[in-house]
Structure formats: C-alpha cells, structure tokens
Amino acid sequence: MMNSFSDAPQVARIAEALWAREPVGSAALLVGAGFSRNATPVRASGGTMPDWNDIYGTMVNQLYPANSGQATDQNQQRERLLKQSGATSAYLRVAEEFEAQFGRNALDKLILANVPDRQFTPGKLHEMLVQLPWADIMTTNWDTLLERAAESAEERVYDILRTVEEIPEARAPRVIKLHGSFPSHRPFVFTEEDFRTYPARFGAFVNLAQQLAMENTLVLLGFSGDDPNFLFWSGWVRDRLGPKAPLIYLVGALGLSAPKRKMLESRRIQPIDLAKLEMFETWPKSQQMENAHRWYLECLRAAEPYRAKRWPRPAAGFVPPLVHVSPVPDSRSPMPDPRSSDINTPVQMVRELVLQWRQNRTIYPGWIVPPFDTSQLLWRRLSMRLDDIISGLRALDEDERLDALFELNWQQEAALVPLALTVDDVVLELLDALIGRYEQLPPEPARQFRALALAILRHAREENDAGLHKRWSDWLAPWLAEDTEGLERLTYDSCLRLRADFDIDGLEAALKKWNVQGDSFWLLRKAALLADLGRDEEASLLSVASWSRESFALLFRSSVLFGTLGDWHENGPVRDRFDMRQEELQARGCPGRSDFFNLMDRLAQPAPPLKQERESTRRFDLGSIYRTFNFGPLDPRIDRLLAYQALRFQEEGGLPLRIGHAAVARQVVFEAARWLMDVAPTRAIDAFLLASPGSTSKQFDALFSRSMIARVNAGEADRLIDRVREEACRCGKNGAALLDGTAQIRARNRFARGPAHAASRSKVAGDRTCPTC
C-alpha cells in the first residue's frame, strides 16, 4: 500500500526522524482539534467530540437567535454567518463578538459546555500516539485527552506543561498545552484578539515552539487547511524564521485540490493527504478519519529500528498489533530460534542454527564483553540443544563442518563458555583433518580455520596442555602476518600463557615487543598485563574509546585513581564523574561495570551444589521424601559455569588483578578458583596462584584442604612447582611466596596420598628445591 501512496516518501522521512535517536527522536508533534474526534465516549450514546464548526454554530445561534417566520436583518445575518462555517476569519470574529456581547466568563463557560472533556476518554489512537518517541508533543486543544493518555503510557514518561511558569521545571518529552487547558488553565485561546496578542502575552511558549521547530522535524496532526490554529502557527513559523523555516508536515485526511496543495507547498508546508490512500474509499464513512490516522501511526510504529542492546533476542512485537500496515523486517534484527516442529534431524537443526548464528554474528553490537545476562542467554540456547548439535556436526562433511564450528565457536566466545565444556574434541579432529590442505582453502574458510586454531590455543592454555599450546602457537605465527586482529589475539594469548607460567622476563619482553596495530581495546588488555607486572604508571597512560570500550576503560581508570595512595581526596571527584558516566553507558546497553560487581557478588556466595543422578529432598510430612532423577550426562563443570565465565570476563575485559594498592579483578579470580576447586582443581589452582598474595593467606588454607590436594595428581604438582621455580630463584617476595605455596601443594599432595607415594616422590621433590631460597 505504501508503494501506491504518493506521499509515502514523506511518511518515511518523518519515521526516520522519529526513531533517529534514543530515548526520544528528532520529530516534534503539534496536535489539533481533529484528533480529539478519536476519543472514546464514556457512554455508548456519547457521539464524538465537537469540533470548531459545532462551537461556531452554538455561538451564532446565541448571538443571533432565530425569529421564526420573519425576514429580519438578524435572521439574514444569522443565515449569512452560518453559511460561512468553515471560514477561518468567521470563527475568530464571531468568538470576538460573543466575548464583547456576553463577557469572557460566558465565552469560557460556552467552551466548557460544548467540549465535554470528562464525557470522553482517550481512544486507542491517543494511546498509540503517546507511545511513539516524539521529542515533544504540543497541542492547541483545551481538552485533557493527550495528558490522560500520557499518564498511562508504558514506554514513555511525559511532563505536562500547562503554563509558561512551568517551563523551567518540565523535561522532555512534554505535553505542551499552548492554548490553555481544562478545567482552569486560562485563557482558552479562541478569539481574534487572543491570536493577535498571543506572541506578546505568551512569548515563552512562542520561543519554545520556535526552538522545537528549528531543532526537529515538525509534524501537524488533526488540523484542516483552514484551521485557525494551523494558519496561526504555520504562518508564525514562516514569519519568524523566513527562508530558514524548516519544512512542516501537515498530516490528515485533507482531501486537497491540486491548487490548494500547491499553495501549501509554496509556504513550505508538505501535505500528507491520507484521503489519497488506496483503501480510503473502501472504509465506512464513519471510520475513514479514524482508520486513516491509525494507518499513519502504524506506519511510524512499524518503522521502529531494532534496538541493538536487545541482541540476540528478535525484535519485539507491536502493541497494539498492526492492523493496516505490514511490518518490514529489519535487516539488523536477529533471527528467531528455529522451530522444533520444522526440524527432523540433527543435521537439519545444525544447518538452521548456522543461519541464525551467522546473522546474529554479523549484527553483533560490538560489545567488548556482552552484558552478562546476554552471555547466559546464549549459553542457555546452546546447552538445551548441545547433544543434537554435536551429533549433527559429526554428520556434516568437513567443509560444512568448518563453517558450522566457526559460527558455534563465535557464539561460545560471546557466551564466555570454554570449549572444554562442549566441542573441543570435534574442533581438534577437524583441524587435524584439514591442516594438510590449509593452503588450498579459499580465503573465507582459511580465516575460519585460523579462528578455530586460536580457539584451540586458548583451550590449550586454559587446560594447561603445553604441548598443544606450543603446536598451534608455532603454526599460527607465520599464517597471521596479514591478519591483524588474529595476530593481536595470538600475542595476547601468548602473554597470558607467560603470566600463568610466572615467566616474568618472557612476559616483559613480549609486552615490550607488542606494538598494537588492531582494535584499540588491545591497548587496555596490554595495560592490564603491565599493571600485573607492577608498571602502573605505564599502564595508566594507555586509553581507548567507544561505549563498550569506554565502560571497561573507565573501570580501569577508576581503579588506577583508587589505587594511588595519598591522592584519594583529589581523585574522589574524578571517580564520581566516572561513576556517573558509567550509569549513562549502562542505559545504552553497556553494563561492564555493573556486570563486574554483580559477578563479584554472585561468586562470593557458596558454590551451588553439584547435581547427582538421584537427589532426595525431605518433605513436610514425616517420612515423606521427594526424589528427583537427573537424566543425561552430568558434567559438574557446567554446574559451576559461572566461574569459567568470570575468568573469561576478566581476560576479555582487560581487567588487571591489581593496580597500585587497589585489587581490581583479584577477588573475582579468587572466588572463581574457590568455585572450581572441587570440579576442576588444576584450573582452580592456576587461578588461585595468580590471585593469591601468598601461602600464608586465609584463602590458601580455606582452599587447599587435604581432600582437595589429594585430587591433584603428581604430574600436576610437578607442573605447578615448575611454573614458579624460576621466579622463586630470584628471591623476590612474590616468587618466594608462590614457591612456598606450591611447595605446600606438593607436601600436602604427598601426605594425602600416603607414605608410599611420598617415598617415591622424595628424590623429585629434592631435585626441585631452590638452593638460593
């Protein structure tokens, strides 16, 4: 229908302005009396809200009462005036005569009696109108329909502005009553003199309207071409702004002739004549105006762009549902989940999901780390189908599996979920199968292969598989020369590996060599590593931009200021400003700071119990037990997924464990270690050693109980000692503390495993003693 409507391009321009920014757009609205006819009567027999002609006829009849059967001058004047109904000059002049004859109070009472405001309630169109993100809504109507509709608006909060004295307190979006408001905000602007003196008497309203007209697309709705309010305000804009006057859009079922349309256009008024709609004449006469207005409002609503902060949820539906307009799918909107009823096999499901994953990846809002609720939503979507996904992947040929695994891994990265919990074996099998023909792969599959290789590199580091890490690190280095972001990821992962191994010299050398060329956020990740080395001043000089990046950068900078002893008083106002900016960024869908502290609070709670095949719960009645059977594979690591996600959150967000005297992510990493100790002790110990100040801490004794240490095998105990031996030999404070800690792990490990094990390990332990310390 839009294609056949000659004014469709103008509707599209208004819609674009309306949704141009958040939370309110750059389109302002001026509502006239014609829109009040969409009100709903309180009683079924209430009819419709009167218009200018109804009030005009009442005034003429009172000024010139009919004398039946007599051809008097009064009767002739009465008939002549009634024939002028619809003429602008007649409206204002008769109102002026009525005030002169009966007084202003009588005119006000006539208006109140003939516009029965409380006998009508806002209609559905009023509700639709105020739900749209107008910069402001001005109205020349005296009734209270718009403000009553605004009170119940669920998506918008409006300030009501009835007098010029309220202008300083009111904040946009506002409902601005330009011509008075029932029941008592007067004068009700109506007479010729009222319009003539309005600019002088209500200069503040005039200035406000001028500002709105200059800064926004101005739309007039509910006016006819002869409406005195329309003529006054459109003429005033032209007179005051001259050649700089913006285009004004006049919307309604206008029924304009060609000459009248040209006349309006010459005055920089662009009509949108809804009477020209193809279906207008098919509607019942009594519903034409209402349906036309609804069609227009639905067009504006249907143009709502997808809000990126909702990702990966599909676009929200329309309330109320669209009746006259079909929504146009937004290319920036994620695809909905495939319907299970349409899927017959795991292979078909994987293919459907790959389409969704690819679309969602291409429209990703660009967060450095997604809001944590978003990460958890991604994981829920994956986990509920994981068995079928794995089955479907194995049934695909290698090339198609490469594409599917690339998209799946991207989803997992956004969900902060390690490969070890899902498809690490499937990825490794495919890489081994394809590596021999990597050089024959087209550019896109080759890029996907490198991305999966980087994912395996991270997986190897997280799982402490040094051989696997070295293999893929060595393979990737020459192939990433032209892949800037891939090279940055490889460098960062290598630095994290050196930090985990406490290879301080190696880490310092790698950081010195690291010249960031890719995304600016790599600078912040580099700064976090510098801070972990104690090079706080150098770390604090690195900065980044953009909303999501800014959120994490502000968290970093605030920690720098907090960790600077002696300057807390001076730095306090700066930190407060950072907090205010963080609140603004959170409203834009970048809750990095709040996610960080929420993670800290959640991890501080007791770790959730691990699921068992059979679980029993005592009920209220004596002897009554409720038994739960958990079917399918039970992976205790998934019960503690939050800890894995927290460790990735710290890495991806570029958050140092500490900077200066401030512990930044240290507590998050330590609590994650506590959660993982009984399901992944090696991973937990690695995290703990990074975060712990030494073996004398209360945390050490709390985590390394006899039962926990007994779960660490001899090889892992050796690996942990190897990691810190070199640093301990420096006799540095941190290295000595860490060696002391790992020595306790070794000793407790031998003791927990018994005398025979201790004897067999004595020589190895002796060989690893640091002679200097």
Tab-separated table of N, CA, C and O in Angstrom, residues 122-206:
chain	number	residue	atom	x	y	z
A	122	PRO	N	-9.446	8.966	26.513
A	122	PRO	CA	-8.526	8.827	25.374
A	122	PRO	C	-8.795	7.526	24.619
A	122	PRO	O	-8.988	6.468	25.212
A	123	GLY	N	-8.834	7.612	23.304
A	123	GLY	CA	-9.063	6.435	22.484
A	123	GLY	C	-7.774	5.669	22.225
A	123	GLY	O	-6.683	6.074	22.647
A	124	LYS	N	-7.894	4.574	21.497
A	124	LYS	CA	-6.715	3.754	21.183
A	124	LYS	C	-5.684	4.550	20.400
A	124	LYS	O	-4.476	4.337	20.540
A	125	LEU	N	-6.148	5.472	19.561
A	125	LEU	CA	-5.191	6.250	18.772
A	125	LEU	C	-4.418	7.226	19.648
A	125	LEU	O	-3.250	7.533	19.368
A	126	HIS	N	-5.070	7.763	20.690
A	126	HIS	CA	-4.329	8.606	21.625
A	126	HIS	C	-3.221	7.798	22.306
A	126	HIS	O	-2.101	8.279	22.482
A	127	GLU	N	-3.547	6.553	22.685
A	127	GLU	CA	-2.559	5.696	23.332
A	127	GLU	C	-1.415	5.374	22.374
A	127	GLU	O	-0.234	5.386	22.762
A	128	MET	N	-1.748	5.086	21.107
A	128	MET	CA	-0.703	4.809	20.126
A	128	MET	C	0.176	6.041	19.917
A	128	MET	O	1.402	5.926	19.763
A	129	LEU	N	-0.436	7.198	19.919
A	129	LEU	CA	0.296	8.445	19.657
A	129	LEU	C	1.358	8.699	20.732
A	129	LEU	O	2.514	8.985	20.418
A	130	VAL	N	0.960	8.586	22.002
A	130	VAL	CA	1.903	8.935	23.067
A	130	VAL	C	2.960	7.846	23.295
A	130	VAL	O	3.950	8.096	23.986
A	131	GLN	N	2.772	6.650	22.722
A	131	GLN	CA	3.791	5.610	22.849
A	131	GLN	C	4.953	5.838	21.890
A	131	GLN	O	6.019	5.236	22.059
A	132	LEU	N	4.767	6.699	20.903
A	132	LEU	CA	5.842	6.981	19.949
A	132	LEU	C	6.841	7.973	20.553
A	132	LEU	O	6.461	8.827	21.365
A	133	PRO	N	8.111	7.889	20.159
A	133	PRO	CA	9.160	8.696	20.814
A	133	PRO	C	9.268	10.127	20.279
A	133	PRO	O	10.334	10.548	19.790
A	134	TRP	N	8.194	10.888	20.371
A	134	TRP	CA	8.240	12.291	19.951
A	134	TRP	C	9.200	13.073	20.839
A	134	TRP	O	9.293	12.831	22.048
A	135	ALA	N	9.905	14.033	20.242
A	135	ALA	CA	10.765	14.905	21.040
A	135	ALA	C	9.915	15.681	22.039
A	135	ALA	O	10.277	15.832	23.205
A	136	ASP	N	8.768	16.167	21.585
A	136	ASP	CA	7.755	16.829	22.422
A	136	ASP	C	6.433	16.762	21.682
A	136	ASP	O	6.417	16.664	20.440
A	137	ILE	N	5.342	16.833	22.430
A	137	ILE	CA	4.009	16.921	21.831
A	137	ILE	C	3.393	18.241	22.254
A	137	ILE	O	3.163	18.476	23.454
A	138	MET	N	3.147	19.115	21.292
A	138	MET	CA	2.423	20.352	21.560
A	138	MET	C	0.980	20.165	21.110
A	138	MET	O	0.697	19.375	20.199
A	139	THR	N	0.083	20.886	21.734
A	139	THR	CA	-1.314	20.813	21.308
A	139	THR	C	-2.003	22.150	21.530
A	139	THR	O	-1.701	22.864	22.499
A	140	THR	N	-2.903	22.480	20.619
A	140	THR	CA	-3.742	23.673	20.774
A	140	THR	C	-5.090	23.314	21.375
A	140	THR	O	-5.948	24.190	21.536
A	141	ASN	N	-5.300	22.041	21.713
A	141	ASN	CA	-6.584	21.587	22.253
A	141	ASN	C	-6.711	21.944	23.734
A	141	ASN	O	-5.751	21.846	24.489
A	142	TRP	N	-7.938	22.274	24.114
A	142	TRP	CA	-8.191	22.568	25.526
A	142	TRP	C	-8.476	21.294	26.325
A	142	TRP	O	-8.284	21.260	27.528
A	143	ASP	N	-8.938	20.241	25.665
A	143	ASP	CA	-9.297	19.026	26.397
A	143	ASP	C	-8.046	18.359	26.970
A	143	ASP	O	-6.911	18.703	26.615
A	144	THR	N	-8.272	17.414	27.855
A	144	THR	CA	-7.153	16.756	28.562
A	144	THR	C	-6.906	15.336	28.053
A	144	THR	O	-6.310	14.516	28.756
A	145	LEU	N	-7.326	15.020	26.839
A	145	LEU	CA	-7.202	13.664	26.326
A	145	LEU	C	-5.736	13.235	26.209
A	145	LEU	O	-5.367	12.120	26.587
A	146	LEU	N	-4.896	14.121	25.690
A	146	LEU	CA	-3.491	13.749	25.494
A	146	LEU	C	-2.764	13.519	26.816
A	146	LEU	O	-2.025	12.538	26.970
A	147	GLU	N	-2.973	14.411	27.786
A	147	GLU	CA	-2.264	14.215	29.045
A	147	GLU	C	-2.782	12.995	29.805
A	147	GLU	O	-2.020	12.300	30.495
A	148	ARG	N	-4.084	12.704	29.667
A	148	ARG	CA	-4.595	11.485	30.308
A	148	ARG	C	-4.033	10.237	29.629
A	148	ARG	O	-3.714	9.242	30.290
A	149	ALA	N	-3.885	10.280	28.313
A	149	ALA	CA	-3.257	9.154	27.619
A	149	ALA	C	-1.795	9.025	28.030
A	149	ALA	O	-1.285	7.917	28.216
A	150	ALA	N	-1.115	10.160	28.206
A	150	ALA	CA	0.301	10.136	28.568
A	150	ALA	C	0.516	9.527	29.951
A	150	ALA	O	1.543	8.890	30.207
A	151	GLU	N	-0.461	9.710	30.853
A	151	GLU	CA	-0.329	9.158	32.196
A	151	GLU	C	-0.259	7.639	32.184
A	151	GLU	O	0.358	7.033	33.066
A	152	SER	N	-0.901	7.020	31.198
A	152	SER	CA	-0.920	5.556	31.143
A	152	SER	C	0.085	4.997	30.134
A	152	SER	O	0.103	3.791	29.899
A	153	ALA	N	0.912	5.857	29.536
A	153	ALA	CA	1.902	5.385	28.558
A	153	ALA	C	2.932	4.511	29.264
A	153	ALA	O	3.515	4.910	30.271
A	154	GLU	N	3.155	3.323	28.742
A	154	GLU	CA	4.066	2.377	29.384
A	154	GLU	C	5.509	2.571	28.945
A	154	GLU	O	6.434	2.249	29.681
A	155	GLU	N	5.734	3.088	27.752
A	155	GLU	CA	7.095	3.212	27.231
A	155	GLU	C	7.666	4.617	27.366
A	155	GLU	O	8.850	4.820	27.155
A	156	ARG	N	6.813	5.612	27.692
A	156	ARG	CA	7.274	6.998	27.775
A	156	ARG	C	6.801	7.625	29.081
A	156	ARG	O	5.757	7.246	29.611
A	157	VAL	N	7.556	8.580	29.554
A	157	VAL	CA	7.156	9.364	30.724
A	157	VAL	C	7.141	10.826	30.297
A	157	VAL	O	8.184	11.374	29.908
A	158	TYR	N	5.973	11.435	30.345
A	158	TYR	CA	5.811	12.814	29.888
A	158	TYR	C	5.630	13.762	31.068
A	158	TYR	O	4.946	13.435	32.045
A	159	ASP	N	6.242	14.942	30.963
A	159	ASP	CA	5.896	16.052	31.838
A	159	ASP	C	4.792	16.845	31.153
A	159	ASP	O	4.813	17.019	29.925
A	160	ILE	N	3.820	17.322	31.949
A	160	ILE	CA	2.708	18.105	31.394
A	160	ILE	C	3.002	19.575	31.641
A	160	ILE	O	3.253	19.991	32.777
A	161	LEU	N	2.947	20.361	30.593
A	161	LEU	CA	3.298	21.785	30.650
A	161	LEU	C	2.069	22.604	30.260
A	161	LEU	O	1.689	22.641	29.088
A	162	ARG	N	1.433	23.247	31.257
A	162	ARG	CA	0.183	23.973	31.004
A	162	ARG	C	0.358	25.486	31.019
A	162	ARG	O	-0.453	26.204	30.437
A	163	THR	N	1.371	25.970	31.721
A	163	THR	CA	1.598	27.411	31.817
A	163	THR	C	3.067	27.707	31.555
A	163	THR	O	3.939	26.838	31.715
A	164	VAL	N	3.342	28.963	31.200
A	164	VAL	CA	4.731	29.336	30.915
A	164	VAL	C	5.591	29.244	32.169
A	164	VAL	O	6.803	29.022	32.084
A	165	GLU	N	4.953	29.385	33.346
A	165	GLU	CA	5.724	29.304	34.582
A	165	GLU	C	6.286	27.896	34.819
A	165	GLU	O	7.243	27.725	35.577
A	166	GLU	N	5.700	26.894	34.180
A	166	GLU	CA	6.155	25.517	34.377
A	166	GLU	C	7.298	25.124	33.442
A	166	GLU	O	7.850	24.029	33.572
A	167	ILE	N	7.654	26.001	32.505
A	167	ILE	CA	8.680	25.641	31.513
A	167	ILE	C	10.011	25.257	32.153
A	167	ILE	O	10.621	24.251	31.777
A	168	PRO	N	10.515	26.007	33.158
A	168	PRO	CA	11.843	25.642	33.699
A	168	PRO	C	11.889	24.256	34.333
A	168	PRO	O	12.932	23.605	34.318
A	169	GLU	N	10.767	23.786	34.913
A	169	GLU	CA	10.780	22.500	35.622
A	169	GLU	C	10.517	21.310	34.707
A	169	GLU	O	10.903	20.182	35.013
A	170	ALA	N	9.833	21.529	33.589
A	170	ALA	CA	9.419	20.407	32.738
A	170	ALA	C	10.586	19.904	31.902
A	170	ALA	O	11.403	20.684	31.418
A	171	ARG	N	10.655	18.595	31.732
A	171	ARG	CA	11.704	17.962	30.949
A	171	ARG	C	11.091	17.145	29.813
A	171	ARG	O	10.041	16.535	29.967
A	172	ALA	N	11.777	17.146	28.679
A	172	ALA	CA	11.288	16.398	27.518
A	172	ALA	C	11.339	14.898	27.814
A	172	ALA	O	12.208	14.441	28.564
A	173	PRO	N	10.374	14.176	27.228
A	173	PRO	CA	9.288	14.649	26.372
A	173	PRO	C	8.163	15.271	27.204
A	173	PRO	O	7.889	14.822	28.305
A	174	ARG	N	7.517	16.282	26.619
A	174	ARG	CA	6.466	17.017	27.321
A	174	ARG	C	5.202	17.052	26.486
A	174	ARG	O	5.260	16.986	25.261
A	175	VAL	N	4.063	17.156	27.163
A	175	VAL	CA	2.813	17.516	26.510
A	175	VAL	C	2.605	18.992	26.828
A	175	VAL	O	2.399	19.364	27.995
A	176	ILE	N	2.683	19.835	25.809
A	176	ILE	CA	2.690	21.285	25.995
A	176	ILE	C	1.348	21.842	25.557
A	176	ILE	O	0.974	21.753	24.379
A	177	LYS	N	0.597	22.420	26.498
A	177	LYS	CA	-0.733	22.974	26.220
A	177	LYS	C	-0.579	24.447	25.840
A	177	LYS	O	-0.503	25.328	26.691
A	178	LEU	N	-0.536	24.717	24.549
A	178	LEU	CA	-0.238	26.066	24.067
A	178	LEU	C	-1.392	27.045	24.262
A	178	LEU	O	-1.166	28.247	24.438
A	179	HIS	N	-2.633	26.554	24.211
A	179	HIS	CA	-3.800	27.455	24.193
A	179	HIS	C	-4.691	27.299	25.404
A	179	HIS	O	-5.895	27.486	25.330
A	180	GLY	N	-4.105	26.925	26.553
A	180	GLY	CA	-4.903	26.742	27.752
A	180	GLY	C	-5.343	25.301	27.901
A	180	GLY	O	-5.228	24.490	26.979
A	181	SER	N	-5.858	24.981	29.098
A	181	SER	CA	-6.229	23.604	29.365
A	181	SER	C	-7.373	23.546	30.353
A	181	SER	O	-7.420	24.319	31.326
A	182	PHE	N	-8.297	22.638	30.084
A	182	PHE	CA	-9.395	22.401	31.016
A	182	PHE	C	-8.819	21.848	32.327
A	182	PHE	O	-7.783	21.151	32.314
A	183	PRO	N	-9.439	22.138	33.447
A	183	PRO	CA	-10.635	22.964	33.569
A	183	PRO	C	-10.354	24.441	33.839
A	183	PRO	O	-11.228	25.285	33.656
A	184	SER	N	-9.127	24.791	34.256
A	184	SER	CA	-8.954	26.137	34.804
A	184	SER	C	-7.719	26.878	34.340
A	184	SER	O	-7.464	27.978	34.810
A	185	HIS	N	-6.934	26.292	33.446
A	185	HIS	CA	-5.739	26.994	32.972
A	185	HIS	C	-6.134	27.868	31.783
A	185	HIS	O	-6.262	27.387	30.664
A	186	ARG	N	-6.325	29.136	32.051
A	186	ARG	CA	-6.869	30.066	31.066
A	186	ARG	C	-5.861	31.173	30.784
A	186	ARG	O	-4.891	31.338	31.516
A	187	PRO	N	-6.105	31.932	29.699
A	187	PRO	CA	-7.297	31.950	28.844
A	187	PRO	C	-7.311	30.773	27.859
A	187	PRO	O	-6.259	30.279	27.464
A	188	PHE	N	-8.520	30.394	27.470
A	188	PHE	CA	-8.685	29.462	26.364
A	188	PHE	C	-8.577	30.289	25.088
A	188	PHE	O	-9.482	31.055	24.757
A	189	VAL	N	-7.447	30.158	24.397
A	189	VAL	CA	-7.175	31.000	23.227
A	189	VAL	C	-8.194	30.675	22.139
A	189	VAL	O	-8.266	29.534	21.670
A	190	PHE	N	-8.988	31.704	21.738
A	190	PHE	CA	-10.109	31.425	20.829
A	190	PHE	C	-10.475	32.612	19.954
A	190	PHE	O	-10.815	32.473	18.783
A	191	THR	N	-10.387	33.805	20.500
A	191	THR	CA	-10.881	34.972	19.776
A	191	THR	C	-9.804	35.563	18.868
A	191	THR	O	-8.617	35.226	18.953
A	192	GLU	N	-10.260	36.473	18.002
A	192	GLU	CA	-9.339	37.162	17.090
A	192	GLU	C	-8.271	37.912	17.870
A	192	GLU	O	-7.092	37.898	17.522
A	193	GLU	N	-8.692	38.546	18.972
A	193	GLU	CA	-7.758	39.301	19.795
A	193	GLU	C	-6.771	38.372	20.509
A	193	GLU	O	-5.600	38.710	20.679
A	194	ASP	N	-7.257	37.195	20.909
A	194	ASP	CA	-6.361	36.220	21.557
A	194	ASP	C	-5.196	35.856	20.633
A	194	ASP	O	-4.042	35.807	21.059
A	195	PHE	N	-5.514	35.586	19.370
A	195	PHE	CA	-4.461	35.229	18.423
A	195	PHE	C	-3.548	36.409	18.118
A	195	PHE	O	-2.335	36.245	17.969
A	196	ARG	N	-4.119	37.594	18.045
A	196	ARG	CA	-3.315	38.772	17.709
A	196	ARG	C	-2.297	39.088	18.794
A	196	ARG	O	-1.135	39.429	18.509
A	197	THR	N	-2.693	38.929	20.029
A	197	THR	CA	-1.809	39.299	21.150
A	197	THR	C	-1.025	38.106	21.699
A	197	THR	O	-0.236	38.276	22.638
A	198	TYR	N	-1.226	36.942	21.129
A	198	TYR	CA	-0.593	35.743	21.693
A	198	TYR	C	0.931	35.854	21.762
A	198	TYR	O	1.541	35.540	22.802
A	199	PRO	N	1.623	36.281	20.702
A	199	PRO	CA	3.094	36.344	20.775
A	199	PRO	C	3.604	37.233	21.896
A	199	PRO	O	4.657	36.953	22.482
A	200	ALA	N	2.871	38.289	22.211
A	200	ALA	CA	3.308	39.182	23.284
A	200	ALA	C	2.969	38.607	24.660
A	200	ALA	O	3.771	38.677	25.600
A	201	ARG	N	1.797	38.021	24.790
A	201	ARG	CA	1.341	37.527	26.097
A	201	ARG	C	1.992	36.200	26.472
A	201	ARG	O	2.172	35.905	27.653
A	202	PHE	N	2.301	35.397	25.470
A	202	PHE	CA	2.851	34.073	25.739
A	202	PHE	C	4.166	33.879	24.969
A	202	PHE	O	4.365	32.898	24.267
A	203	GLY	N	5.043	34.851	25.109
A	203	GLY	CA	6.311	34.818	24.384
A	203	GLY	C	7.151	33.587	24.702
A	203	GLY	O	7.855	33.073	23.824
A	204	ALA	N	7.077	33.104	25.947
A	204	ALA	CA	7.871	31.928	26.316
A	204	ALA	C	7.410	30.691	25.542
A	204	ALA	O	8.233	29.880	25.100
A	205	PHE	N	6.078	30.550	25.369
A	205	PHE	CA	5.574	29.428	24.572
A	205	PHE	C	5.999	29.577	23.111
A	205	PHE	O	6.340	28.598	22.436
A	206	VAL	N	5.948	30.816	22.619
A	206	VAL	CA	6.348	31.068	21.236
A	206	VAL	C	7.822	30.695	21.027
A	206	VAL	O	8.181	30.040	20.042
